Coordinates of C-alpha atoms and ligand atoms in Angstrom, one line a residue:
M1 CA 24.1 392.3 -91.7
D2 CA 21.6 390.7 -93.5
P3 CA 18.2 392.8 -93.0
F4 CA 16.0 389.8 -94.4
E5 CA 17.5 387.1 -91.8
D6 CA 15.2 387.7 -88.7
T7 CA 12.1 387.8 -90.8
L8 CA 12.8 384.8 -92.5
R9 CA 14.0 382.7 -89.4
R10 CA 10.8 383.7 -87.6
L11 CA 8.4 382.6 -90.3
R12 CA 10.3 379.5 -91.2
E13 CA 9.9 378.7 -87.3
A14 CA 6.4 379.5 -87.9
F15 CA 5.7 377.0 -90.2
H16 CA 7.7 374.1 -88.6
T17 CA 6.1 374.4 -85.2
G18 CA 2.8 374.1 -86.9
R19 CA 1.7 377.7 -85.5
T20 CA -0.5 378.3 -88.4
R21 CA -1.9 375.1 -88.3
S22 CA -5.6 375.7 -88.0
A23 CA -8.3 376.0 -91.1
E24 CA -9.8 378.8 -89.0
F25 CA -6.5 380.4 -88.5
R26 CA -5.8 380.5 -92.2
A27 CA -9.8 381.3 -93.3
A28 CA -9.2 384.3 -91.1
Q29 CA -6.3 385.7 -93.0
L30 CA -8.1 385.7 -95.9
R31 CA -10.7 387.0 -94.3
G32 CA -8.5 389.7 -93.1
L33 CA -7.4 390.2 -96.4
G34 CA -11.0 391.0 -97.6
R35 CA -11.3 393.4 -94.5
F36 CA -8.2 395.1 -95.7
L37 CA -9.8 395.6 -99.1
Q38 CA -12.8 396.8 -97.5
E39 CA -11.9 398.9 -94.9
N40 CA -9.3 400.7 -96.6
K41 CA -10.6 401.2 -100.3
Q42 CA -10.3 405.1 -100.5
L43 CA -6.8 404.6 -99.1
L44 CA -6.2 402.5 -101.7
H45 CA -7.8 404.6 -104.6
D46 CA -5.6 407.4 -103.6
A47 CA -2.5 405.5 -103.6
L48 CA -3.4 404.3 -107.3
A49 CA -4.4 407.8 -108.1
Q50 CA -0.8 409.3 -107.0
D51 CA 1.1 406.1 -108.6
L52 CA -0.5 405.6 -112.3
H53 CA -3.3 408.5 -112.2
K54 CA -5.4 405.8 -112.1
S55 CA -9.7 406.6 -112.0
A56 CA -11.5 405.3 -109.6
F57 CA -13.2 403.1 -112.1
E58 CA -10.1 401.6 -113.1
S59 CA -8.4 401.0 -109.7
E60 CA -12.1 399.5 -108.5
L61 CA -12.3 397.1 -111.8
S62 CA -8.7 395.8 -112.3
E63 CA -7.3 396.1 -109.1
V64 CA -9.8 395.7 -106.2
A65 CA -12.6 394.1 -107.2
I66 CA -10.6 391.2 -108.8
S67 CA -8.5 391.0 -105.6
Q68 CA -11.5 390.4 -103.5
G69 CA -13.6 388.3 -105.8
E70 CA -10.3 385.9 -105.6
I71 CA -10.5 385.7 -102.2
T72 CA -14.3 385.1 -102.0
L73 CA -14.2 382.5 -104.5
A74 CA -11.2 380.8 -102.0
L75 CA -13.3 381.1 -99.1
R76 CA -16.0 379.4 -100.9
N77 CA -14.4 376.4 -102.7
L78 CA -11.5 375.8 -100.5
R79 CA -13.2 372.7 -99.1
A80 CA -13.6 371.4 -102.3
W81 CA -10.2 372.6 -103.7
M82 CA -8.3 371.1 -100.4
K83 CA -9.9 367.3 -100.8
D84 CA -8.0 364.4 -101.8
E85 CA -8.1 363.8 -105.1
R86 CA -9.0 359.8 -105.7
V87 CA -7.2 358.7 -108.6
P88 CA -7.5 355.0 -110.7
R89 CA -5.6 352.1 -109.5
N90 CA -4.6 349.1 -111.5
L91 CA -4.6 345.6 -110.7
A92 CA -2.2 345.4 -108.4
T93 CA -3.1 348.2 -106.3
Q94 CA -6.8 347.5 -106.7
L95 CA -7.3 347.2 -103.0
D96 CA -5.3 350.0 -101.7
S97 CA -5.7 354.2 -101.3
A98 CA -4.4 356.3 -104.1
F99 CA -4.8 359.6 -103.8
I100 CA -3.1 363.1 -104.8
R101 CA -2.4 365.1 -101.5
K102 CA -2.1 369.0 -101.9
E103 CA 0.5 370.3 -99.4
P104 CA 1.7 374.0 -98.8
F105 CA 5.4 374.2 -100.0
G106 CA 6.3 376.3 -96.9
L107 CA 8.5 379.5 -97.1
V108 CA 6.9 381.3 -100.0
L109 CA 8.4 384.5 -101.7
I110 CA 6.1 386.9 -104.1
I111 CA 7.4 389.2 -106.0
A112 CA 5.5 392.0 -107.8
P113 CA 5.8 394.7 -110.3
W114 CA 4.5 398.4 -110.2
N115 CA 1.7 398.4 -112.8
Y116 CA -1.5 396.6 -111.2
P117 CA 0.4 397.4 -107.7
L118 CA -2.2 395.9 -105.6
N119 CA -4.0 393.1 -107.6
L120 CA -0.6 391.5 -108.6
T121 CA 0.3 391.1 -104.7
L122 CA -2.8 390.5 -103.5
V123 CA -3.9 387.8 -105.8
P124 CA -0.9 385.6 -105.8
L125 CA -1.0 386.2 -101.9
V126 CA -4.6 384.6 -102.0
G127 CA -3.7 381.6 -103.8
A128 CA -0.6 381.2 -101.4
L129 CA -2.4 381.4 -97.9
A130 CA -5.2 379.7 -99.5
A131 CA -3.6 376.7 -100.3
A132 CA -2.5 376.2 -96.7
L133 CA -6.0 375.7 -95.7
S134 CA -6.1 371.8 -96.2
L135 CA -7.1 370.6 -92.7
R136 CA -4.5 367.5 -92.7
C137 CA -1.4 369.9 -93.5
P138 CA 0.9 370.5 -90.7
A139 CA 1.0 373.7 -91.1
G140 CA 0.0 376.3 -93.9
N141 CA 2.3 378.6 -96.3
C142 CA 4.0 381.2 -94.9
V143 CA 4.6 384.4 -97.2
V144 CA 7.1 387.1 -97.6
L145 CA 5.7 389.6 -99.9
K146 CA 8.0 392.2 -101.9
P147 CA 5.9 394.8 -103.6
S148 CA 7.4 396.9 -106.3
E149 CA 9.4 399.9 -104.8
I150 CA 8.3 402.0 -107.9
S151 CA 4.6 402.2 -107.1
K152 CA 5.6 404.0 -103.9
S153 CA 2.3 404.7 -102.8
I154 CA 0.6 401.6 -102.7
E155 CA 3.9 400.3 -101.7
K156 CA 3.7 402.2 -98.6
V157 CA -0.1 400.9 -97.8
L158 CA 1.0 397.4 -98.1
A159 CA 4.0 397.9 -95.7
E160 CA 2.4 399.8 -93.1
V161 CA -1.3 398.9 -92.9
L162 CA -1.8 395.2 -94.7
P163 CA 0.0 393.5 -91.8
R164 CA -2.4 395.1 -88.9
Y165 CA -5.0 393.0 -90.7
L166 CA -2.8 389.6 -91.1
D167 CA -1.0 387.4 -88.7
E168 CA 2.9 388.0 -88.5
S169 CA 3.3 384.5 -88.0
C170 CA 2.6 383.6 -91.4
F171 CA 3.3 386.9 -93.3
A172 CA 5.9 389.9 -93.9
V173 CA 6.2 392.6 -96.3
V174 CA 9.6 393.3 -97.2
L175 CA 11.0 396.3 -98.9
G176 CA 13.5 397.0 -101.5
G177 CA 14.5 397.6 -105.1
P178 CA 16.9 395.5 -106.9
Q179 CA 19.8 395.8 -104.6
E180 CA 17.5 394.4 -101.8
T181 CA 15.9 392.1 -103.8
G182 CA 19.1 390.4 -104.9
Q183 CA 20.0 390.2 -101.3
L184 CA 16.8 388.4 -100.4
L185 CA 16.9 386.2 -103.5
E186 CA 20.3 385.1 -101.5
H187 CA 17.8 383.2 -99.3
R188 CA 16.3 380.0 -99.5
F189 CA 12.4 379.7 -100.1
D190 CA 10.3 377.1 -100.8
Y191 CA 8.5 378.8 -103.8
I192 CA 9.0 382.0 -105.8
F193 CA 6.4 383.4 -107.5
F194 CA 7.5 386.3 -109.6
T195 CA 5.4 388.9 -111.6
G196 CA 7.8 391.2 -113.7
S197 CA 10.3 391.5 -117.0
P198 CA 11.7 388.9 -118.6
R199 CA 14.9 390.1 -118.0
V200 CA 14.4 389.5 -114.0
G201 CA 12.9 387.0 -114.3
K202 CA 15.8 385.2 -115.4
I203 CA 17.4 387.0 -112.3
V204 CA 14.9 385.5 -110.4
M205 CA 15.5 382.0 -112.1
T206 CA 18.8 382.0 -112.0
A207 CA 18.7 382.8 -108.0
A208 CA 16.2 380.1 -107.6
A209 CA 18.1 377.4 -109.2
K210 CA 20.9 377.7 -106.6
H211 CA 18.6 376.1 -104.1
L212 CA 16.4 374.2 -106.5
T213 CA 13.5 376.6 -105.8
P214 CA 10.3 375.9 -108.2
V215 CA 9.4 379.1 -109.6
T216 CA 5.9 380.4 -111.2
L217 CA 7.4 383.3 -114.0
E218 CA 4.6 385.8 -114.8
L219 CA 6.6 387.6 -117.6
G220 CA 5.6 390.4 -120.7
G221 CA 6.1 390.7 -124.1
K222 CA 4.7 391.6 -127.4
N223 CA 0.9 390.6 -127.8
P224 CA 0.0 390.7 -131.3
C225 CA -3.8 391.8 -132.5
Y226 CA -5.0 390.3 -136.1
V227 CA -7.8 392.5 -137.4
D228 CA -9.0 390.6 -140.4
D229 CA -10.7 392.7 -143.1
N230 CA -13.8 391.1 -142.2
C231 CA -14.9 393.3 -139.2
D232 CA -16.6 396.0 -138.3
P233 CA -14.1 398.6 -137.7
Q234 CA -15.6 400.9 -135.5
T235 CA -16.5 397.9 -132.8
V236 CA -12.7 396.8 -133.5
A237 CA -11.4 400.3 -132.7
N238 CA -13.8 400.6 -129.6
R239 CA -12.3 397.2 -128.1
V240 CA -8.8 397.7 -129.0
A241 CA -8.5 401.4 -127.9
W242 CA -10.3 400.3 -124.7
F243 CA -7.7 397.5 -123.5
R244 CA -4.7 399.4 -125.5
Y245 CA -5.4 402.8 -123.4
F246 CA -6.5 401.3 -120.1
N247 CA -4.1 402.2 -117.3
A248 CA -2.2 404.0 -120.3
G249 CA -1.2 401.0 -122.0
Q250 CA 1.0 399.9 -118.8
T251 CA -0.9 396.4 -119.2
C252 CA 0.9 393.0 -119.4
V253 CA -2.0 391.4 -121.7
A254 CA -2.7 394.5 -123.3
P255 CA -2.2 394.1 -127.5
D256 CA 1.2 395.4 -128.4
Y257 CA 0.4 395.8 -131.9
V258 CA -2.1 395.6 -134.6
L259 CA -1.7 393.4 -137.9
C260 CA -3.8 394.2 -140.9
S261 CA -4.2 395.1 -144.2
P262 CA -3.6 398.4 -146.0
E263 CA -7.5 398.2 -146.7
M264 CA -8.5 397.7 -143.1
Q265 CA -6.0 400.2 -141.8
E266 CA -7.8 402.6 -144.2
R267 CA -11.1 401.9 -142.0
L268 CA -9.4 401.7 -138.7
L269 CA -7.7 404.9 -138.5
P270 CA -10.6 407.4 -138.4
A271 CA -12.5 404.3 -135.9
L272 CA -9.8 404.9 -133.5
Q273 CA -9.7 408.5 -133.8
S274 CA -13.3 408.6 -133.2
T275 CA -13.0 406.1 -130.3
I276 CA -10.2 408.3 -128.6
T277 CA -12.0 411.4 -128.6
R278 CA -15.0 409.7 -127.1
F279 CA -13.3 407.9 -124.4
Y280 CA -11.0 410.8 -123.4
G281 CA -12.3 414.1 -125.0
D282 CA -10.6 416.5 -127.6
D283 CA -8.0 417.1 -124.8
P284 CA -7.1 413.8 -123.6
Q285 CA -4.6 415.0 -121.0
S286 CA -7.3 417.0 -119.3
S287 CA -9.4 413.7 -119.2
P288 CA -10.0 411.8 -115.7
N289 CA -9.9 408.7 -117.0
L290 CA -6.3 408.3 -118.7
G291 CA -3.5 407.2 -116.6
R292 CA 0.3 408.4 -116.8
I293 CA 3.5 407.2 -117.2
I294 CA 4.6 405.5 -114.0
N295 CA 7.9 407.8 -113.6
Q296 CA 10.5 409.6 -115.6
K297 CA 12.4 406.6 -116.8
Q298 CA 9.4 404.9 -118.6
F299 CA 8.3 408.1 -119.7
Q300 CA 11.5 409.0 -121.6
R301 CA 11.6 405.4 -123.1
L302 CA 8.0 405.3 -124.3
R303 CA 8.6 409.5 -125.8
A304 CA 11.8 407.6 -128.0
L305 CA 9.2 404.8 -129.4
L306 CA 6.7 408.2 -130.9
G307 CA 9.8 408.5 -133.4
C308 CA 9.1 405.4 -135.0
G309 CA 7.1 404.9 -138.2
H310 CA 4.7 407.9 -138.4
V311 CA 2.2 409.1 -136.1
A312 CA -1.1 408.9 -137.5
I313 CA -3.1 409.4 -134.0
G314 CA -1.9 411.5 -130.9
G315 CA 1.8 411.6 -130.5
Q316 CA 1.9 414.5 -127.8
S317 CA 3.4 414.0 -124.5
D318 CA 4.6 416.3 -121.6
E319 CA 7.2 415.5 -119.5
S320 CA 6.3 417.6 -116.3
D321 CA 3.0 415.3 -116.4
R322 CA 4.5 412.3 -117.4
Y323 CA 1.5 412.4 -120.2
I324 CA 1.8 410.6 -123.4
A325 CA -1.5 411.1 -125.7
P326 CA -3.3 408.0 -127.0
T327 CA -1.0 407.3 -129.8
V328 CA -1.5 405.4 -133.0
L329 CA 1.3 404.6 -135.1
V330 CA 1.8 403.6 -139.0
D331 CA 4.1 402.7 -141.8
V332 CA 6.3 401.0 -138.8
Q333 CA 9.0 398.8 -140.0
E334 CA 9.5 395.6 -138.0
T335 CA 13.2 396.8 -137.4
E336 CA 11.9 399.7 -135.6
L337 CA 12.8 400.0 -131.8
V338 CA 8.8 400.2 -131.1
M339 CA 8.6 396.6 -132.4
Q340 CA 11.8 395.2 -130.5
E341 CA 11.0 395.8 -127.1
E342 CA 7.5 395.4 -125.3
I343 CA 5.5 398.9 -125.4
F344 CA 3.7 399.1 -122.2
G345 CA 2.4 402.3 -122.8
P346 CA -0.2 404.0 -124.9
I347 CA 0.9 403.4 -128.0
L348 CA -0.4 401.2 -130.8
P349 CA 1.9 400.5 -133.9
I350 CA -0.3 399.3 -136.8
L351 CA 1.5 397.1 -139.2
N352 CA 0.4 395.8 -142.7
V353 CA 0.1 392.2 -143.7
R354 CA -1.8 391.1 -146.9
S355 CA -3.3 387.7 -145.5
V356 CA -4.3 385.9 -142.4
D357 CA -1.0 383.3 -143.7
E358 CA 1.5 386.3 -143.4
A359 CA 0.0 387.3 -140.0
I360 CA 0.4 384.1 -138.5
E361 CA 3.8 383.7 -140.3
F362 CA 4.8 387.0 -138.6
I363 CA 3.5 385.9 -135.3
N364 CA 5.3 382.7 -135.1
R365 CA 8.6 384.2 -136.4
R366 CA 8.7 385.8 -132.6
E367 CA 8.5 384.6 -129.0
K368 CA 5.4 383.0 -127.7
P369 CA 3.5 385.9 -126.2
L370 CA 1.3 386.1 -123.0
A371 CA -1.6 386.9 -124.7
L372 CA -3.0 386.7 -128.6
Y373 CA -6.0 388.7 -129.9
A374 CA -7.8 388.1 -133.5
F375 CA -10.7 390.1 -134.6
S376 CA -13.2 388.9 -137.5
N377 CA -16.6 388.3 -138.3
S378 CA -15.7 384.8 -139.7
S379 CA -15.1 381.8 -136.8
Q380 CA -12.9 380.2 -139.1
V381 CA -10.3 382.7 -139.2
V382 CA -10.4 383.2 -135.2
K383 CA -9.7 379.5 -135.3
R384 CA -7.3 379.4 -137.6
L385 CA -5.0 382.1 -135.4
L386 CA -6.0 380.4 -132.4
T387 CA -4.7 376.7 -134.2
Q388 CA -2.0 377.5 -135.9
T389 CA -0.3 380.0 -133.1
S390 CA 0.9 379.7 -129.3
S391 CA 0.6 381.8 -126.7
G392 CA -0.2 382.3 -122.9
G393 CA -3.7 383.2 -123.2
F394 CA -6.2 383.7 -126.2
C395 CA -9.1 385.8 -127.0
G396 CA -10.9 386.2 -130.0
N397 CA -12.8 389.7 -131.1
D398 CA -11.7 391.0 -128.0
G399 CA -9.2 392.4 -125.6
F400 CA -8.1 390.8 -122.1
M401 CA -11.5 389.5 -121.3
H402 CA -10.3 386.2 -121.3
M403 CA -8.3 386.9 -117.6
T404 CA -11.3 388.0 -115.9
L405 CA -12.7 384.5 -115.9
A406 CA -11.4 382.7 -112.4
S407 CA -12.0 379.0 -114.2
L408 CA -9.5 380.0 -116.9
P409 CA -5.8 379.7 -116.4
F410 CA -3.3 382.9 -116.1
G411 CA 0.0 382.6 -117.3
G412 CA 2.6 383.0 -120.1
V413 CA 4.2 380.3 -121.9
G414 CA 8.2 380.3 -123.4
A415 CA 9.5 383.7 -123.2
S416 CA 6.1 385.4 -121.6
G417 CA 6.8 382.8 -118.5
M418 CA 5.8 379.5 -116.9
G419 CA 3.2 378.4 -114.4
Q420 CA -0.5 380.0 -114.0
Y421 CA -2.9 381.1 -111.2
H422 CA -6.2 382.7 -110.3
G423 CA -9.0 380.7 -108.8
K424 CA -8.1 377.2 -108.2
F425 CA -5.2 377.5 -110.8
S426 CA -3.7 379.6 -107.7
F427 CA -4.5 377.0 -105.2
D428 CA -2.7 374.4 -107.4
T429 CA 0.3 376.6 -107.6
F430 CA 1.1 376.8 -104.4
S431 CA 0.7 373.3 -103.2
H432 CA 3.0 370.6 -103.8
H433 CA 0.6 367.6 -105.5
R434 CA 1.9 364.5 -103.3
A435 CA 1.7 361.4 -105.0
C436 CA 0.1 358.8 -102.1
L437 CA -0.5 355.0 -102.1
L438 CA -1.8 353.9 -98.9
R439 CA -1.2 349.9 -99.0
R440 CA -2.3 347.3 -96.7
P441 CA 0.2 345.5 -94.8
G442 CA -1.2 341.9 -95.1
M443 CA -1.9 339.5 -98.2
E444 CA 2.2 339.6 -99.0
K445 CA 1.6 336.3 -100.8
L446 CA 0.2 338.5 -103.4
N447 CA 3.8 340.2 -104.0
D448 CA 5.7 336.7 -104.6
L449 CA 5.3 338.1 -108.4
R450 CA 7.7 340.5 -108.1
Y451 CA 10.4 339.1 -105.8
P452 CA 13.3 336.8 -107.2
P453 CA 13.8 334.3 -108.4
H454 CA 12.3 336.2 -111.6
S455 CA 10.8 334.4 -114.6
P456 CA 9.1 335.4 -118.1
R457 CA 5.7 334.3 -116.8
R458 CA 5.8 336.6 -113.4
L459 CA 7.2 339.5 -115.6
R460 CA 4.2 338.4 -118.0
V461 CA 1.1 338.5 -115.2
L462 CA 2.9 341.3 -113.5
L463 CA 3.1 343.7 -116.3
V464 CA -0.8 342.7 -116.7
A465 CA -1.3 343.6 -113.4
M466 CA 0.6 347.0 -113.6
E467 CA -0.9 348.2 -116.8
A468 CA -4.5 346.9 -116.6
R469 CA -5.7 350.6 -115.7
G470 CA -3.4 352.3 -117.9
C471 CA -0.1 352.4 -115.7
S472 CA 3.0 352.7 -117.9
C473 CA 5.5 350.9 -115.9
T474 CA 8.9 352.3 -117.2
L475 CA 10.8 350.6 -113.9
L476 CA 10.4 347.5 -115.5
Ligands
NAD1 P1 10.7 394.3 -113.3 O1 11.0 393.3 -113.5 O2 11.8 395.7 -113.0 O3 10.5 394.7 -111.6 C1 9.9 393.3 -111.1 C2 10.0 393.1 -109.5 O4 11.3 393.1 -109.5 C3 10.1 394.2 -108.3 O5 9.5 394.1 -107.7 C4 11.3 394.8 -108.9 O6 11.8 395.7 -107.4 C5 12.2 393.7 -108.5 N1 13.8 393.5 -109.3 C6 13.6 394.8 -110.4 N2 15.3 394.6 -110.6 C7 15.7 393.5 -110.1 C8 16.9 392.7 -109.9 N3 17.8 393.4 -110.7 N4 17.2 391.6 -109.1 C9 15.9 391.0 -108.5 N5 14.6 392.1 -108.1 C10 14.3 392.9 -108.9 O7 9.5 394.9 -113.7 P2 7.9 396.0 -113.8 O8 9.1 397.2 -114.6 O9 8.0 396.3 -111.9 O10 6.8 395.5 -114.2 C11 6.5 395.5 -116.0 C12 6.8 394.0 -116.5 O11 6.5 393.1 -115.7 C13 6.8 393.9 -118.1 O12 7.5 393.4 -118.6 C14 5.1 393.4 -117.6 O13 5.0 392.8 -118.9 C15 5.5 392.4 -116.5 N6 4.3 392.0 -116.1 C16 3.9 390.9 -116.3 C17 2.4 390.6 -115.8 C18 2.0 389.2 -115.9 O14 1.1 388.7 -115.1 N7 2.2 388.4 -116.8 C19 1.9 391.1 -115.1 C20 2.3 392.6 -114.9 C21 3.5 393.1 -115.3

C-alpha cells in the first residue's frame, strides 16, 4: 500500500485538468500563505521556541519576516517576471517572433531540513506557486511539501494549519522520515527542490535520475572565514560571533572555521570573549537569546567535537538541556574531526595560516563551500579572496548578510549544491524556460537556400544569415 499515491494522483489530475489555471487563483494562494504567517505568528514563534529554543527576535528575523518578504516581492513583481522575454534574432528570423516563455514544471516536490524549518519550507513554496502564475500557462505547478520530521512542532503546524490557507487542488503536505521520503522519491515528479545534507542530497539526486527529474540541491559544507591582520578585532569578533552563534550555530551559511595568523588570534580571542559575554551574559545557558541543539543525536555529535584542539572560550555542555556553550577552539589540526565534517553548532575553531596565500591555498584544497567570508580593512585582500576562490556566495567584512538580498541568487556550487533561489531566482528555478520562435507561414521562397540541392554559395549566404546576430549554428 503506497501512502502517497492518492495525493499525488489528485495533484497531477489538477495540473492536467487546468483547475489551477487562473492568475487570480494563484495570487490567492500566495496571499493565503501571507495570511497563514500573519494569523499564526505566535503559534509559529512558540513552535520554533519548542524545537530550537529560538528567541522571538531570531524567529521573526530569520523565519517569518523572510518568508513574508518573499511573498510580498513575488506578488509585486509577478507581472514583470512572467512576461515573455524577447530575445535578439538573426537575419534569417528577422521577421519572426523569438522569446523565452516561463512555464511551470508540473508536480513539484519540496523537501526541507529542520534548522530553519519554516523559512526553508515556505521560501521555496513561494517560488513554486509564483512560477505558476503566468496567464498564458495551461496550469500552475502543484506542490508537495515534505517538512523535516525532526523539527516536530513546526512540522505539526505545517501539516495541520497551513493547508487551511491553501487550495488542496494544488498543494499537499506529506509527512515522514528517511524511509517514507525514500518511498515518496520513487514516484515521478517534474521538479525536486531539496535542502539538506550532501549525503541525503546524493540519495535525492539518484532517485531523481531514475525519472530524469531536474533538481535543485541546497546543501551544506564547511564555510571558511578569513581574518586578515589588518582588521579591528572587536568589529570582527562581533560580526563573526553573531553569525556563528545565531540559531546555536545550526545555520548552513554560518562560518565553520576562522583562518588567521597567530598574532590575529591573540587579538581576536579576548575580543570574542568580550562579545560572547555581552551577547549572552556570564552564564549563556540562562540567556533567552541562545538556541539549543535540535536533538540528542546532534548534541552527542557536537559534544564529541569539543575534544578537538584546545578550548579557548566556552566548552561547557548540558545534555539534559541540549545546551552547548558558545565555544572557540584553538590549536586545531586539519586532520581532527572538527575539520572533517560540517560543524553545524556553536563551536568555532581557529586555524592559523601565515599569509593570505596560505589561506587561499587551504580553501582551494577543500570542497567548494556554500559561503566564504573575508575580513580585512584592505579591499585588495578581500578582492583577492573573492577572485582566487570559489563558493556559492561571498561576503566581505560580514557574515551571512549577502543572503538577506533577494536580488542575489542563493545556492551552492560543487559539493555545496546546485541551482539557486530567492526572489526572481526562485521564480526562474521553478519555471521551465521554453525557447520559442513563431515564424510566418508565407515567404517560402526565402527558404530555398537551405533546401537541397546544396551549393557552397548557398551555404555561405545561409551562414551569414544565421550568424549575423551572433547565432552560432552548430547544425551546419
Ligand atoms: P538531512 O539531509 O538529514 O534531511 C533533510 C531532509 O531529507 C529531511 O526532510 C529528511 O526527512 C529527509 N531525509 C533524511 N534522510 C533521508 C533519506 N535517507 N532519504 C530521503 N530523505 C531523507 O538534513 P538536515 O539534518 O535536516 O539539515 C542539515 C543539513 O542541511 C546540513 O548539512 C545543512 O548545511 C544543510 N542545509 C543547507 C541549507 C542550504 O540552504 N544550502 C539550508 C539549511 C540546511
